[in-house]
Coordinates of N, CA and C in Angstrom, one line a residue:
X1 N 0.8 -1.2 0.0 CA 0.0 0.0 0.0 C 0.9 1.3 0.0
X2 N 1.9 1.3 0.8 CA 2.8 2.4 0.8 C 3.4 2.7 -0.6
X3 N 3.7 1.6 -1.3 CA 4.3 1.8 -2.7 C 3.2 2.5 -3.6
X4 N 2.0 2.1 -3.4 CA 0.9 2.6 -4.3 C 0.7 4.1 -3.9
X5 N 0.8 4.4 -2.6 CA 0.6 5.9 -2.2 C 1.8 6.7 -2.8
X6 N 3.0 6.2 -2.7 CA 4.2 6.9 -3.2 C 4.1 7.1 -4.7
X7 N 3.6 6.1 -5.4 CA 3.5 6.2 -6.8 C 2.4 7.2 -7.2
X8 N 1.3 7.3 -6.4 CA 0.3 8.2 -6.7 C 0.7 9.7 -6.5
X9 N 1.7 9.9 -5.6 CA 2.2 11.3 -5.4 C 3.6 11.5 -5.9
X10 N 4.1 10.6 -6.7 CA 5.5 10.8 -7.2 C 5.7 12.1 -7.9
X11 N 4.7 12.6 -8.6 CA 4.8 13.9 -9.4 C 4.8 15.1 -8.5
X12 N 4.4 15.0 -7.3 CA 4.4 16.2 -6.4 C 5.4 16.1 -5.3
X13 N 6.5 15.3 -5.4 CA 7.5 15.2 -4.4 C 8.0 16.5 -3.9
X14 N 8.3 17.4 -4.9 CA 8.8 18.7 -4.5 C 7.8 19.5 -3.8
X15 N 6.6 19.4 -4.2 CA 5.5 20.2 -3.6 C 5.3 19.8 -2.2
X16 N 5.5 18.5 -1.8 CA 5.2 18.1 -0.4 C 6.1 18.8 0.5
X17 N 7.3 19.2 0.1 CA 8.2 19.9 1.0 C 7.7 21.3 1.3
X18 N 6.8 21.8 0.5 CA 6.3 23.2 0.8 C 4.9 23.1 1.5
X19 N 4.4 21.9 1.8 CA 3.1 21.8 2.4 C 1.9 21.9 1.5
X20 N 2.2 21.9 0.2 CA 1.2 22.0 -0.8 C 1.3 20.8 -1.7
X21 N 0.1 20.2 -2.1 CA 0.2 19.0 -3.0 C 0.6 19.4 -4.4
X22 N -0.2 20.1 -5.1 CA 0.2 20.5 -6.5 C 0.2 19.4 -7.5
X23 N -0.3 18.2 -7.2 CA -0.3 17.1 -8.1 C -1.0 17.5 -9.4
X24 N -0.4 17.3 -10.5 CA -0.9 17.6 -11.8 C -1.8 16.5 -12.3
X25 N -3.0 16.9 -12.7 CA -4.0 15.9 -13.1 C -4.0 15.7 -14.6
X26 N -4.2 14.4 -15.0 CA -4.4 14.1 -16.4 C -5.9 14.2 -16.7
X27 N -6.3 14.3 -17.9 CA -7.7 14.3 -18.3 C -8.3 13.0 -17.9
X28 N -9.4 13.1 -17.2 CA -10.1 11.9 -16.8 C -9.8 11.5 -15.3
X29 N -8.8 12.1 -14.7 CA -8.5 11.8 -13.3 C -9.7 12.2 -12.4
X30 N -9.9 11.5 -11.4 CA -11.0 11.8 -10.4 C -10.5 12.8 -9.4
X31 N -11.3 14.0 -9.3 CA -10.9 15.0 -8.4 C -12.2 15.5 -7.7
X32 N -12.0 16.3 -6.7 CA -13.1 16.7 -5.8 C -13.2 18.2 -5.7
X33 N -14.4 18.8 -5.7 CA -14.6 20.2 -5.4 C -15.4 20.2 -4.2
X34 N -15.1 21.2 -3.3 CA -15.9 21.3 -2.1 C -16.3 22.8 -1.9
X35 N -17.5 23.1 -2.0 CA -18.0 24.5 -1.8 C -17.7 25.0 -0.5
X36 N -17.6 24.2 0.5 CA -17.3 24.6 1.9 C -15.8 25.0 2.0
X37 N -14.9 24.3 1.3 CA -13.5 24.6 1.5 C -12.8 25.4 0.4
X38 N -13.3 25.2 -0.9 CA -12.7 25.9 -2.0 C -13.0 27.4 -2.0
X39 N -12.0 28.2 -2.3 CA -12.2 29.7 -2.3 C -13.0 30.2 -3.5
X40 N -13.0 29.4 -4.6 CA -13.8 29.7 -5.8 C -14.1 28.5 -6.5
X41 N -15.0 28.5 -7.5 CA -15.5 27.3 -8.2 C -14.4 26.5 -8.9
X42 N -13.2 27.1 -9.2 CA -12.2 26.4 -9.9 C -11.3 25.6 -9.0
X43 N -11.4 25.7 -7.7 CA -10.5 25.1 -6.8 C -11.0 23.6 -6.5
X44 N -10.0 22.7 -6.5 CA -10.3 21.3 -6.3 C -9.1 20.6 -5.8
X45 N -9.3 19.4 -5.2 CA -8.2 18.5 -4.7 C -8.3 17.1 -5.3
X46 N -7.1 16.5 -5.3 CA -7.0 15.1 -5.9 C -7.7 14.1 -5.0
X47 N -8.0 12.9 -5.5 CA -8.6 11.9 -4.8 C -7.9 11.5 -3.5
X48 N -6.6 11.4 -3.6 CA -5.8 11.0 -2.4 C -5.9 12.0 -1.3
X49 N -5.8 13.3 -1.6 CA -6.0 14.3 -0.6 C -7.4 14.3 0.0
X50 N -8.4 14.2 -0.9 CA -9.8 14.2 -0.4 C -10.0 13.0 0.6
X51 N -9.5 11.8 0.3 CA -9.8 10.7 1.2 C -9.0 10.8 2.5
X52 N -8.0 11.7 2.5 CA -7.1 11.8 3.7 C -7.5 13.2 4.4
X53 N -8.7 13.7 4.2 CA -9.1 14.9 4.8 C -10.6 14.7 5.3
X54 N -11.0 15.7 6.1 CA -12.4 15.5 6.6 C -13.4 16.5 6.0
X55 N -14.2 16.0 5.2 CA -15.3 16.8 4.5 C -16.7 16.4 4.9
X56 N -16.8 15.7 6.0 CA -18.1 15.3 6.5 C -19.0 16.6 6.7
X57 N -20.2 16.5 6.2 CA -21.1 17.6 6.3 C -20.9 18.8 5.3
X58 N -19.9 18.6 4.5 CA -19.6 19.7 3.5 C -20.4 19.5 2.2
X59 N -20.4 20.5 1.4 CA -21.1 20.5 0.1 C -20.0 20.2 -0.9
X60 N -19.8 18.9 -1.3 CA -18.8 18.5 -2.2 C -19.3 17.6 -3.3
X61 N -18.5 17.5 -4.3 CA -18.9 16.5 -5.4 C -17.6 16.0 -6.1
X62 N -17.7 14.9 -6.7 CA -16.6 14.3 -7.4 C -16.8 14.5 -8.9
X63 N -15.7 14.8 -9.6 CA -15.9 14.9 -11.1 C -14.6 14.4 -11.8
X64 N -14.7 14.3 -13.1 CA -13.6 13.8 -13.9 C -12.9 15.1 -14.4
X65 N -11.6 15.1 -14.2 CA -10.8 16.3 -14.5 C -10.6 16.5 -16.0
X66 N -10.5 17.7 -16.4 CA -10.1 18.1 -17.7 C -8.7 18.6 -17.7
X67 N -8.0 18.4 -16.6 CA -6.6 18.9 -16.4 C -6.6 19.9 -15.2
X68 N -5.4 20.2 -14.7 CA -5.3 21.1 -13.6 C -4.3 20.5 -12.6
X69 N -4.4 21.1 -11.4 CA -3.5 20.6 -10.3 C -4.3 20.7 -8.9
X70 N -3.8 19.9 -8.0 CA -4.4 19.8 -6.7 C -4.2 21.1 -5.8
X71 N -5.2 21.6 -5.2 CA -5.1 22.8 -4.4 C -4.9 22.5 -2.9
X72 N -4.8 21.3 -2.5 CA -4.6 20.9 -1.1 C -3.3 21.6 -0.6
X73 N -3.4 22.3 0.5 CA -2.3 23.0 1.1 C -2.1 24.4 0.7
X74 N -2.8 24.8 -0.4 CA -2.7 26.2 -0.9 C -3.7 27.1 -0.2
X75 N -3.2 27.9 0.7 CA -4.1 28.8 1.5 C -4.9 29.8 0.7
X76 N -4.4 30.1 -0.6 CA -5.1 31.0 -1.4 C -6.3 30.4 -2.2
X77 N -6.3 29.0 -2.2 CA -7.3 28.3 -2.9 C -8.2 27.4 -2.1
X78 N -7.8 27.0 -0.9 CA -8.5 26.0 -0.1 C -8.4 26.4 1.4
X79 N -9.5 26.3 2.1 CA -9.5 26.5 3.6 C -8.6 25.5 4.3
X80 N -7.8 25.9 5.2 CA -6.9 25.0 5.9 C -7.7 23.9 6.6
X81 N -8.9 24.1 7.0 CA -9.7 23.0 7.7 C -9.9 21.8 6.8
X82 N -9.8 22.0 5.5 CA -10.0 21.0 4.5 C -8.7 20.4 3.9
X83 N -7.6 20.8 4.5 CA -6.3 20.2 4.0 C -6.2 18.7 4.5
X84 N -5.5 17.9 3.7 CA -5.2 16.5 4.2 C -4.1 16.5 5.2
X85 N -3.8 15.4 5.8 CA -2.8 15.3 6.8 C -1.4 15.4 6.2
X86 N -1.2 15.2 4.9 CA 0.1 15.3 4.3 C 0.5 16.7 3.8
X87 N -0.5 17.6 3.6 CA -0.3 18.9 3.0 C -0.9 20.0 4.0
X88 N -0.2 20.3 5.0 CA -0.7 21.3 6.0 C -0.6 22.7 5.6
X89 N -0.1 23.0 4.4 CA 0.0 24.4 4.0 C 1.5 24.9 4.3
X90 N 1.8 26.1 3.9 CA 3.1 26.6 4.1 C 3.5 26.8 5.6
X91 N 4.7 26.6 5.9 CA 5.1 26.8 7.3 C 4.8 28.3 7.7
X92 N 4.5 28.5 8.9 CA 4.2 29.8 9.4 C 5.6 30.4 9.9
X93 N 5.7 31.7 9.7 CA 7.0 32.3 10.1 C 6.8 33.0 11.5
X94 N 7.7 32.8 12.4 CA 7.7 33.5 13.7 C 8.6 34.7 13.6
X95 N 8.1 35.8 13.9 CA 8.9 37.0 13.9 C 9.3 37.5 15.3

């Protein structure tokens, strides 16, 4: 199972270090939009991030991608309460 997870996120290995998924979708990939978490109608997250986050009681739906990238961890596109456990967003700076 770990190998399958690593393979699913191999394209976003650099993005994981920043706290943002950024997985690039191919046409036909399954992705999720959540009206509760997305900042606008174009925001969505990949299947792996969706299943590793809590959207119970949210207004969400699954769709087939026409292309794009995962917004999980991107504070400008997605509310932090909807981030998955692997993409907590950018580190906060202490001044």
